Amino acid sequence: MTNHFATHRPLLMGTSWMITADHPLAARAGAAVLESGGNAVDAAIAANLVMTTVKPHMCGIGGDLFMLIHMAAGGTVEALNASGRAPASATLEAYRERGYRHVPETGIHTCTVPGTIAGWQAALEKHGTLGLDTLLAMAIPYAQNGFPVYPELVGILKERQDILKASGAAGETFLPGGEIPRVGRLMVQPQLARSYRMLMENGPDAFYKGPLGEALVAHSEAMGGFFSEADLARHTVEWETPITSDYRGYTIATQPPNSQGIALLMQANMLATRDLAAMAVDSAELVHLMVEAKKLAFVDRDAHVCDPAFHTIPIAEMLSPARAGNRIGLIDPDRAANGYDAQDFTRGGDDTVYLTVVDADGNAVVLIQSLYEAFGSCEMVPETGMVLHNRGRGFSLDAAHPNVLAPSKRPYHTLHPVMILKDGRPAILLGTPGADGQTQTNIQLAIDLIDFDADPQQANEAPRWRSNPDGSLMMENRFPEKTIASLKAKGHDVRVVEDYAEIMGSSQVITIDRENGVLAAGADPRRQAYAIGK
């Protein structure tokens, strides 16, 4: 039997503040804000801004954003939805006239209004102590002077080089001279730095009502897209109440639809009916139960999750204990099911960044931001350095489906931050990139932490599985051979992957021990996540 909770990195602990982020330069930026007296919201946005520069394939000002925010003085958790809507002229008929059966993977027709900039501003206006201009200044040097290219970015550039070259501005920026930059070479983005300066001077209006937005609309018109200046001017964010479920004395809080967060809660509800701690942590019995619960949750997710402004979502029924009991009762302990009909809305989308922060006053933030797939739509607005996301891929083009494309509608979103509360206050902050894999990684983290008493670093490094829409089950090769063989015997189509597979996410965890006044953090070595604390 392997040691399921062996780690390569030490557990990081502190007593004042803690931050984790998907790149060490981003974690450093957030830490600098905390050291200088900024709060958790300020630090989170500082880290996110740096990541929009140093992780240009995963996030950016052309993407979307979700946050969960707990301000200690108020005592509640708020959910910020800064996802964008489809353009007003983006009708189902318009897509069908262009011959689309699905929203395309790349190009201007896969873009919705970027919501990130408005999200940063809304969070800072309501809960921050610093201005967006101050925080943007932390990202500009990495855009203007460059940052060192790293192996993960080189790999993505190799995959996307033909599309990026064909797109024009994106290829010129990320493939200078038409070549893939070597590891250690500086990547500079002067046009992005100029856009940051416009935002510093004029705030979000520089985009939603100003020259950056005008440039987007002009590019859209040149490419036969649907954007208008009115689409950008109408964009709004929403402050929402998180959806929650109880799990063994804790309360799991996450983003309501149009986010897929409800799928995490449905999995937790089903698994709460079983004594997981009585099973071996890396046993076929436990993995089988969790995978089958995921399949059932995803059937409901794919049938119902959409923009609630357009279709009523039966959230209470989906999260009811009775439904959880009925659904888990469908699981055959000896056989993998293959009869559930799950529509694959995601078809990829592993390019997202996650971060979490706790400050010295006990304020807590979890933030997740994305372009969706690698370099999003692969459309860069000329002269701006802004890559547009491809979140329109979350829509269905099935006219009968609740998530069907419609003008001014938000698509189904894989993004969902997670905050686990104890007695109404944050106890565990966690999350990960990974599209369909997000709820799967998050439930594995939660169970390792709560049911098996793992520490944050152990939970992040533990061997991981991921169940795919095609029925395959990816498992890291650190699972025992006996477990893998038993799962195959149950009918699972197991695909063994490398020991720390990038496809399994880039998870991060902060735990808050209020009795002893200790913060502990763990960060996933599968990509570049790092934690800094004091």
PDB file of N, CA, C and O in Angstrom, residues 133-187:
ATOM      1  N   ASP A 133      -6.369  51.294  -9.627  1.00  0.00           N
ATOM      2  CA  ASP A 133      -5.178  51.910 -10.215  1.00  0.00           C
ATOM      3  C   ASP A 133      -3.919  51.510  -9.457  1.00  0.00           C
ATOM      4  O   ASP A 133      -2.890  51.178 -10.059  1.00  0.00           O
ATOM      5  N   THR A 134      -3.997  51.491  -8.142  1.00  0.00           N
ATOM      6  CA  THR A 134      -2.840  51.103  -7.324  1.00  0.00           C
ATOM      7  C   THR A 134      -2.432  49.659  -7.595  1.00  0.00           C
ATOM      8  O   THR A 134      -1.241  49.341  -7.710  1.00  0.00           O
ATOM      9  N   LEU A 135      -3.403  48.791  -7.708  1.00  0.00           N
ATOM     10  CA  LEU A 135      -3.119  47.371  -7.890  1.00  0.00           C
ATOM     11  C   LEU A 135      -2.649  47.064  -9.308  1.00  0.00           C
ATOM     12  O   LEU A 135      -1.784  46.207  -9.506  1.00  0.00           O
ATOM     13  N   LEU A 136      -3.196  47.775 -10.296  1.00  0.00           N
ATOM     14  CA  LEU A 136      -2.731  47.588 -11.669  1.00  0.00           C
ATOM     15  C   LEU A 136      -1.246  47.904 -11.801  1.00  0.00           C
ATOM     16  O   LEU A 136      -0.526  47.281 -12.596  1.00  0.00           O
ATOM     17  N   ALA A 137      -0.774  48.833 -11.016  1.00  0.00           N
ATOM     18  CA  ALA A 137       0.635  49.215 -11.083  1.00  0.00           C
ATOM     19  C   ALA A 137       1.559  48.046 -10.737  1.00  0.00           C
ATOM     20  O   ALA A 137       2.730  48.029 -11.141  1.00  0.00           O
ATOM     21  N   MET A 138       1.046  47.057 -10.019  1.00  0.00           N
ATOM     22  CA  MET A 138       1.865  45.903  -9.661  1.00  0.00           C
ATOM     23  C   MET A 138       2.034  44.943 -10.834  1.00  0.00           C
ATOM     24  O   MET A 138       2.970  44.137 -10.861  1.00  0.00           O
ATOM     25  N   ALA A 139       1.109  44.988 -11.801  1.00  0.00           N
ATOM     26  CA  ALA A 139       1.172  44.083 -12.947  1.00  0.00           C
ATOM     27  C   ALA A 139       1.924  44.691 -14.128  1.00  0.00           C
ATOM     28  O   ALA A 139       2.494  43.961 -14.946  1.00  0.00           O
ATOM     29  N   ILE A 140       1.925  46.013 -14.232  1.00  0.00           N
ATOM     30  CA  ILE A 140       2.494  46.675 -15.413  1.00  0.00           C
ATOM     31  C   ILE A 140       3.958  46.300 -15.660  1.00  0.00           C
ATOM     32  O   ILE A 140       4.343  46.035 -16.814  1.00  0.00           O
ATOM     33  N   PRO A 141       4.848  46.241 -14.648  1.00  0.00           N
ATOM     34  CA  PRO A 141       6.243  45.897 -14.955  1.00  0.00           C
ATOM     35  C   PRO A 141       6.403  44.532 -15.621  1.00  0.00           C
ATOM     36  O   PRO A 141       7.276  44.375 -16.485  1.00  0.00           O
ATOM     37  N   TYR A 142       5.571  43.551 -15.246  1.00  0.00           N
ATOM     38  CA  TYR A 142       5.673  42.231 -15.867  1.00  0.00           C
ATOM     39  C   TYR A 142       5.198  42.254 -17.315  1.00  0.00           C
ATOM     40  O   TYR A 142       5.640  41.435 -18.132  1.00  0.00           O
ATOM     41  N   ALA A 143       4.289  43.167 -17.642  1.00  0.00           N
ATOM     42  CA  ALA A 143       3.851  43.311 -19.031  1.00  0.00           C
ATOM     43  C   ALA A 143       4.861  44.126 -19.840  1.00  0.00           C
ATOM     44  O   ALA A 143       5.250  43.741 -20.946  1.00  0.00           O
ATOM     45  N   GLN A 144       5.306  45.250 -19.284  1.00  0.00           N
ATOM     46  CA  GLN A 144       6.192  46.162 -20.019  1.00  0.00           C
ATOM     47  C   GLN A 144       7.605  45.603 -20.164  1.00  0.00           C
ATOM     48  O   GLN A 144       8.211  45.670 -21.242  1.00  0.00           O
ATOM     49  N   ASN A 145       8.135  45.039 -19.084  1.00  0.00           N
ATOM     50  CA  ASN A 145       9.531  44.588 -19.078  1.00  0.00           C
ATOM     51  C   ASN A 145       9.671  43.093 -19.297  1.00  0.00           C
ATOM     52  O   ASN A 145      10.767  42.615 -19.595  1.00  0.00           O
ATOM     53  N   GLY A 146       8.594  42.353 -19.125  1.00  0.00           N
ATOM     54  CA  GLY A 146       8.610  40.921 -19.385  1.00  0.00           C
ATOM     55  C   GLY A 146       8.693  40.071 -18.129  1.00  0.00           C
ATOM     56  O   GLY A 146       9.052  40.539 -17.048  1.00  0.00           O
ATOM     57  N   PHE A 147       8.336  38.820 -18.291  1.00  0.00           N
ATOM     58  CA  PHE A 147       8.473  37.805 -17.254  1.00  0.00           C
ATOM     59  C   PHE A 147       9.115  36.583 -17.880  1.00  0.00           C
ATOM     60  O   PHE A 147       9.012  36.360 -19.096  1.00  0.00           O
ATOM     61  N   PRO A 148       9.786  35.740 -17.092  1.00  0.00           N
ATOM     62  CA  PRO A 148      10.467  34.574 -17.662  1.00  0.00           C
ATOM     63  C   PRO A 148       9.454  33.507 -18.115  1.00  0.00           C
ATOM     64  O   PRO A 148       8.572  33.098 -17.351  1.00  0.00           O
ATOM     65  N   VAL A 149       9.605  33.074 -19.349  1.00  0.00           N
ATOM     66  CA  VAL A 149       8.764  32.002 -19.885  1.00  0.00           C
ATOM     67  C   VAL A 149       9.107  30.701 -19.157  1.00  0.00           C
ATOM     68  O   VAL A 149      10.269  30.404 -18.883  1.00  0.00           O
ATOM     69  N   TYR A 150       8.080  29.913 -18.835  1.00  0.00           N
ATOM     70  CA  TYR A 150       8.243  28.682 -18.069  1.00  0.00           C
ATOM     71  C   TYR A 150       7.742  27.484 -18.890  1.00  0.00           C
ATOM     72  O   TYR A 150       7.021  27.650 -19.892  1.00  0.00           O
ATOM     73  N   PRO A 151       8.109  26.260 -18.487  1.00  0.00           N
ATOM     74  CA  PRO A 151       7.803  25.083 -19.322  1.00  0.00           C
ATOM     75  C   PRO A 151       6.323  24.893 -19.639  1.00  0.00           C
ATOM     76  O   PRO A 151       5.976  24.520 -20.766  1.00  0.00           O
ATOM     77  N   GLU A 152       5.453  25.134 -18.677  1.00  0.00           N
ATOM     78  CA  GLU A 152       4.023  24.964 -18.926  1.00  0.00           C
ATOM     79  C   GLU A 152       3.548  25.866 -20.059  1.00  0.00           C
ATOM     80  O   GLU A 152       2.785  25.435 -20.946  1.00  0.00           O
ATOM     81  N   LEU A 153       4.001  27.111 -20.073  1.00  0.00           N
ATOM     82  CA  LEU A 153       3.605  28.047 -21.121  1.00  0.00           C
ATOM     83  C   LEU A 153       4.161  27.607 -22.479  1.00  0.00           C
ATOM     84  O   LEU A 153       3.467  27.690 -23.497  1.00  0.00           O
ATOM     85  N   VAL A 154       5.385  27.124 -22.496  1.00  0.00           N
ATOM     86  CA  VAL A 154       5.970  26.622 -23.743  1.00  0.00           C
ATOM     87  C   VAL A 154       5.121  25.478 -24.302  1.00  0.00           C
ATOM     88  O   VAL A 154       4.842  25.417 -25.506  1.00  0.00           O
ATOM     89  N   GLY A 155       4.679  24.578 -23.422  1.00  0.00           N
ATOM     90  CA  GLY A 155       3.866  23.456 -23.867  1.00  0.00           C
ATOM     91  C   GLY A 155       2.563  23.899 -24.496  1.00  0.00           C
ATOM     92  O   GLY A 155       2.132  23.363 -25.536  1.00  0.00           O
ATOM     93  N   ILE A 156       1.906  24.883 -23.878  1.00  0.00           N
ATOM     94  CA  ILE A 156       0.642  25.397 -24.424  1.00  0.00           C
ATOM     95  C   ILE A 156       0.882  26.119 -25.747  1.00  0.00           C
ATOM     96  O   ILE A 156       0.076  26.011 -26.686  1.00  0.00           O
ATOM     97  N   LEU A 157       1.966  26.867 -25.841  1.00  0.00           N
ATOM     98  CA  LEU A 157       2.278  27.558 -27.083  1.00  0.00           C
ATOM     99  C   LEU A 157       2.511  26.571 -28.228  1.00  0.00           C
ATOM    100  O   LEU A 157       2.124  26.821 -29.384  1.00  0.00           O
ATOM    101  N   LYS A 158       3.127  25.450 -27.920  1.00  0.00           N
ATOM    102  CA  LYS A 158       3.325  24.432 -28.953  1.00  0.00           C
ATOM    103  C   LYS A 158       1.986  23.890 -29.447  1.00  0.00           C
ATOM    104  O   LYS A 158       1.791  23.676 -30.648  1.00  0.00           O
ATOM    105  N   GLU A 159       1.049  23.690 -28.509  1.00  0.00           N
ATOM    106  CA  GLU A 159      -0.259  23.167 -28.878  1.00  0.00           C
ATOM    107  C   GLU A 159      -1.067  24.161 -29.713  1.00  0.00           C
ATOM    108  O   GLU A 159      -1.781  23.775 -30.641  1.00  0.00           O
ATOM    109  N   ARG A 160      -0.937  25.443 -29.391  1.00  0.00           N
ATOM    110  CA  ARG A 160      -1.808  26.450 -29.993  1.00  0.00           C
ATOM    111  C   ARG A 160      -1.118  27.308 -31.051  1.00  0.00           C
ATOM    112  O   ARG A 160      -1.708  28.261 -31.561  1.00  0.00           O
ATOM    113  N   GLN A 161       0.111  27.011 -31.412  1.00  0.00           N
ATOM    114  CA  GLN A 161       0.882  27.933 -32.244  1.00  0.00           C
ATOM    115  C   GLN A 161       0.225  28.214 -33.594  1.00  0.00           C
ATOM    116  O   GLN A 161       0.223  29.363 -34.062  1.00  0.00           O
ATOM    117  N   ASP A 162      -0.353  27.214 -34.244  1.00  0.00           N
ATOM    118  CA  ASP A 162      -0.947  27.451 -35.559  1.00  0.00           C
ATOM    119  C   ASP A 162      -2.149  28.392 -35.464  1.00  0.00           C
ATOM    120  O   ASP A 162      -2.306  29.288 -36.301  1.00  0.00           O
ATOM    121  N   ILE A 163      -2.986  28.188 -34.431  1.00  0.00           N
ATOM    122  CA  ILE A 163      -4.161  29.048 -34.261  1.00  0.00           C
ATOM    123  C   ILE A 163      -3.729  30.464 -33.896  1.00  0.00           C
ATOM    124  O   ILE A 163      -4.275  31.449 -34.401  1.00  0.00           O
ATOM    125  N   LEU A 164      -2.738  30.573 -33.019  1.00  0.00           N
ATOM    126  CA  LEU A 164      -2.273  31.893 -32.605  1.00  0.00           C
ATOM    127  C   LEU A 164      -1.653  32.650 -33.779  1.00  0.00           C
ATOM    128  O   LEU A 164      -1.892  33.853 -33.954  1.00  0.00           O
ATOM    129  N   LYS A 165      -0.874  31.962 -34.589  1.00  0.00           N
ATOM    130  CA  LYS A 165      -0.273  32.622 -35.748  1.00  0.00           C
ATOM    131  C   LYS A 165      -1.350  33.120 -36.701  1.00  0.00           C
ATOM    132  O   LYS A 165      -1.270  34.233 -37.234  1.00  0.00           O
ATOM    133  N   ALA A 166      -2.376  32.298 -36.910  1.00  0.00           N
ATOM    134  CA  ALA A 166      -3.447  32.674 -37.838  1.00  0.00           C
ATOM    135  C   ALA A 166      -4.271  33.839 -37.326  1.00  0.00           C
ATOM    136  O   ALA A 166      -4.890  34.569 -38.108  1.00  0.00           O
ATOM    137  N   SER A 167      -4.273  34.045 -35.997  1.00  0.00           N
ATOM    138  CA  SER A 167      -5.119  35.089 -35.424  1.00  0.00           C
ATOM    139  C   SER A 167      -4.506  36.477 -35.520  1.00  0.00           C
ATOM    140  O   SER A 167      -5.171  37.468 -35.221  1.00  0.00           O
ATOM    141  N   GLY A 168      -3.240  36.560 -35.893  1.00  0.00           N
ATOM    142  CA  GLY A 168      -2.624  37.868 -36.065  1.00  0.00           C
ATOM    143  C   GLY A 168      -1.961  38.396 -34.812  1.00  0.00           C
ATOM    144  O   GLY A 168      -0.853  37.999 -34.466  1.00  0.00           O
ATOM    145  N   ALA A 169      -2.638  39.296 -34.095  1.00  0.00           N
ATOM    146  CA  ALA A 169      -2.037  39.992 -32.959  1.00  0.00           C
ATOM    147  C   ALA A 169      -1.557  39.027 -31.879  1.00  0.00           C
ATOM    148  O   ALA A 169      -0.497  39.230 -31.282  1.00  0.00           O
ATOM    149  N   ALA A 170      -2.325  37.961 -31.614  1.00  0.00           N
ATOM    150  CA  ALA A 170      -1.921  37.005 -30.579  1.00  0.00           C
ATOM    151  C   ALA A 170      -0.622  36.307 -30.958  1.00  0.00           C
ATOM    152  O   ALA A 170       0.276  36.116 -30.121  1.00  0.00           O
ATOM    153  N   GLY A 171      -0.504  35.929 -32.220  1.00  0.00           N
ATOM    154  CA  GLY A 171       0.724  35.280 -32.659  1.00  0.00           C
ATOM    155  C   GLY A 171       1.916  36.201 -32.588  1.00  0.00           C
ATOM    156  O   GLY A 171       3.023  35.798 -32.193  1.00  0.00           O
ATOM    157  N   GLU A 172       1.723  37.465 -32.953  1.00  0.00           N
ATOM    158  CA  GLU A 172       2.815  38.434 -32.904  1.00  0.00           C
ATOM    159  C   GLU A 172       3.303  38.648 -31.477  1.00  0.00           C
ATOM    160  O   GLU A 172       4.491  38.866 -31.227  1.00  0.00           O
ATOM    161  N   THR A 173       2.375  38.580 -30.515  1.00  0.00           N
ATOM    162  CA  THR A 173       2.737  38.802 -29.118  1.00  0.00           C
ATOM    163  C   THR A 173       3.399  37.587 -28.492  1.00  0.00           C
ATOM    164  O   THR A 173       4.456  37.700 -27.853  1.00  0.00           O
ATOM    165  N   PHE A 174       2.784  36.428 -28.658  1.00  0.00           N
ATOM    166  CA  PHE A 174       3.230  35.244 -27.921  1.00  0.00           C
ATOM    167  C   PHE A 174       4.226  34.384 -28.686  1.00  0.00           C
ATOM    168  O   PHE A 174       4.870  33.515 -28.095  1.00  0.00           O
ATOM    169  N   LEU A 175       4.358  34.624 -29.991  1.00  0.00           N
ATOM    170  CA  LEU A 175       5.311  33.872 -30.805  1.00  0.00           C
ATOM    171  C   LEU A 175       6.195  34.875 -31.558  1.00  0.00           C
ATOM    172  O   LEU A 175       6.122  34.994 -32.773  1.00  0.00           O
ATOM    173  N   PRO A 176       7.000  35.626 -30.842  1.00  0.00           N
ATOM    174  CA  PRO A 176       7.811  36.676 -31.489  1.00  0.00           C
ATOM    175  C   PRO A 176       8.719  36.082 -32.559  1.00  0.00           C
ATOM    176  O   PRO A 176       9.386  35.070 -32.329  1.00  0.00           O
ATOM    177  N   GLY A 177       8.678  36.721 -33.737  1.00  0.00           N
ATOM    178  CA  GLY A 177       9.456  36.188 -34.847  1.00  0.00           C
ATOM    179  C   GLY A 177       8.910  34.891 -35.394  1.00  0.00           C
ATOM    180  O   GLY A 177       9.604  34.206 -36.163  1.00  0.00           O
ATOM    181  N   GLY A 178       7.689  34.548 -34.986  1.00  0.00           N
ATOM    182  CA  GLY A 178       7.083  33.302 -35.445  1.00  0.00           C
ATOM    183  C   GLY A 178       7.593  32.065 -34.749  1.00  0.00           C
ATOM    184  O   GLY A 178       7.264  30.937 -35.148  1.00  0.00           O
ATOM    185  N   GLU A 179       8.365  32.230 -33.683  1.00  0.00           N
ATOM    186  CA  GLU A 179       8.978  31.107 -32.983  1.00  0.00           C
ATOM    187  C   GLU A 179       8.447  30.986 -31.560  1.00  0.00           C
ATOM    188  O   GLU A 179       8.062  31.985 -30.938  1.00  0.00           O
ATOM    189  N   ILE A 180       8.427  29.761 -31.058  1.00  0.00           N
ATOM    190  CA  ILE A 180       8.060  29.518 -29.663  1.00  0.00           C
ATOM    191  C   ILE A 180       9.218  29.945 -28.772  1.00  0.00           C
ATOM    192  O   ILE A 180      10.348  29.478 -28.949  1.00  0.00           O
ATOM    193  N   PRO A 181       8.989  30.830 -27.829  1.00  0.00           N
ATOM    194  CA  PRO A 181      10.099  31.279 -26.970  1.00  0.00           C
ATOM    195  C   PRO A 181      10.627  30.148 -26.090  1.00  0.00           C
ATOM    196  O   PRO A 181       9.881  29.266 -25.673  1.00  0.00           O
ATOM    197  N   ARG A 182      11.903  30.196 -25.824  1.00  0.00           N
ATOM    198  CA  ARG A 182      12.519  29.200 -24.964  1.00  0.00           C
ATOM    199  C   ARG A 182      12.230  29.489 -23.497  1.00  0.00           C
ATOM    200  O   ARG A 182      11.969  30.633 -23.114  1.00  0.00           O
ATOM    201  N   VAL A 183      12.328  28.453 -22.672  1.00  0.00           N
ATOM    202  CA  VAL A 183      12.206  28.621 -21.223  1.00  0.00           C
ATOM    203  C   VAL A 183      13.286  29.594 -20.748  1.00  0.00           C
ATOM    204  O   VAL A 183      14.458  29.484 -21.130  1.00  0.00           O
ATOM    205  N   GLY A 184      12.867  30.567 -19.956  1.00  0.00           N
ATOM    206  CA  GLY A 184      13.803  31.553 -19.436  1.00  0.00           C
ATOM    207  C   GLY A 184      13.881  32.819 -20.242  1.00  0.00           C
ATOM    208  O   GLY A 184      14.423  33.828 -19.764  1.00  0.00           O
ATOM    209  N   ARG A 185      13.337  32.813 -21.467  1.00  0.00           N
ATOM    210  CA  ARG A 185      13.304  34.044 -22.256  1.00  0.00           C
ATOM    211  C   ARG A 185      12.224  34.959 -21.689  1.00  0.00           C
ATOM    212  O   ARG A 185      11.187  34.499 -21.212  1.00  0.00           O
ATOM    213  N   LEU A 186      12.441  36.268 -21.752  1.00  0.00           N
ATOM    214  CA  LEU A 186      11.430  37.200 -21.266  1.00  0.00           C
ATOM    215  C   LEU A 186      10.337  37.383 -22.314  1.00  0.00           C
ATOM    216  O   LEU A 186      10.624  37.608 -23.495  1.00  0.00           O
ATOM    217  N   MET A 187       9.097  37.270 -21.870  1.00  0.00           N
ATOM    218  CA  MET A 187       7.949  37.562 -22.732  1.00  0.00           C
ATOM    219  C   MET A 187       7.427  38.938 -22.373  1.00  0.00           C
ATOM    220  O   MET A 187       7.024  39.187 -21.229  1.00  0.00           O
TER     221      MET A 187
END
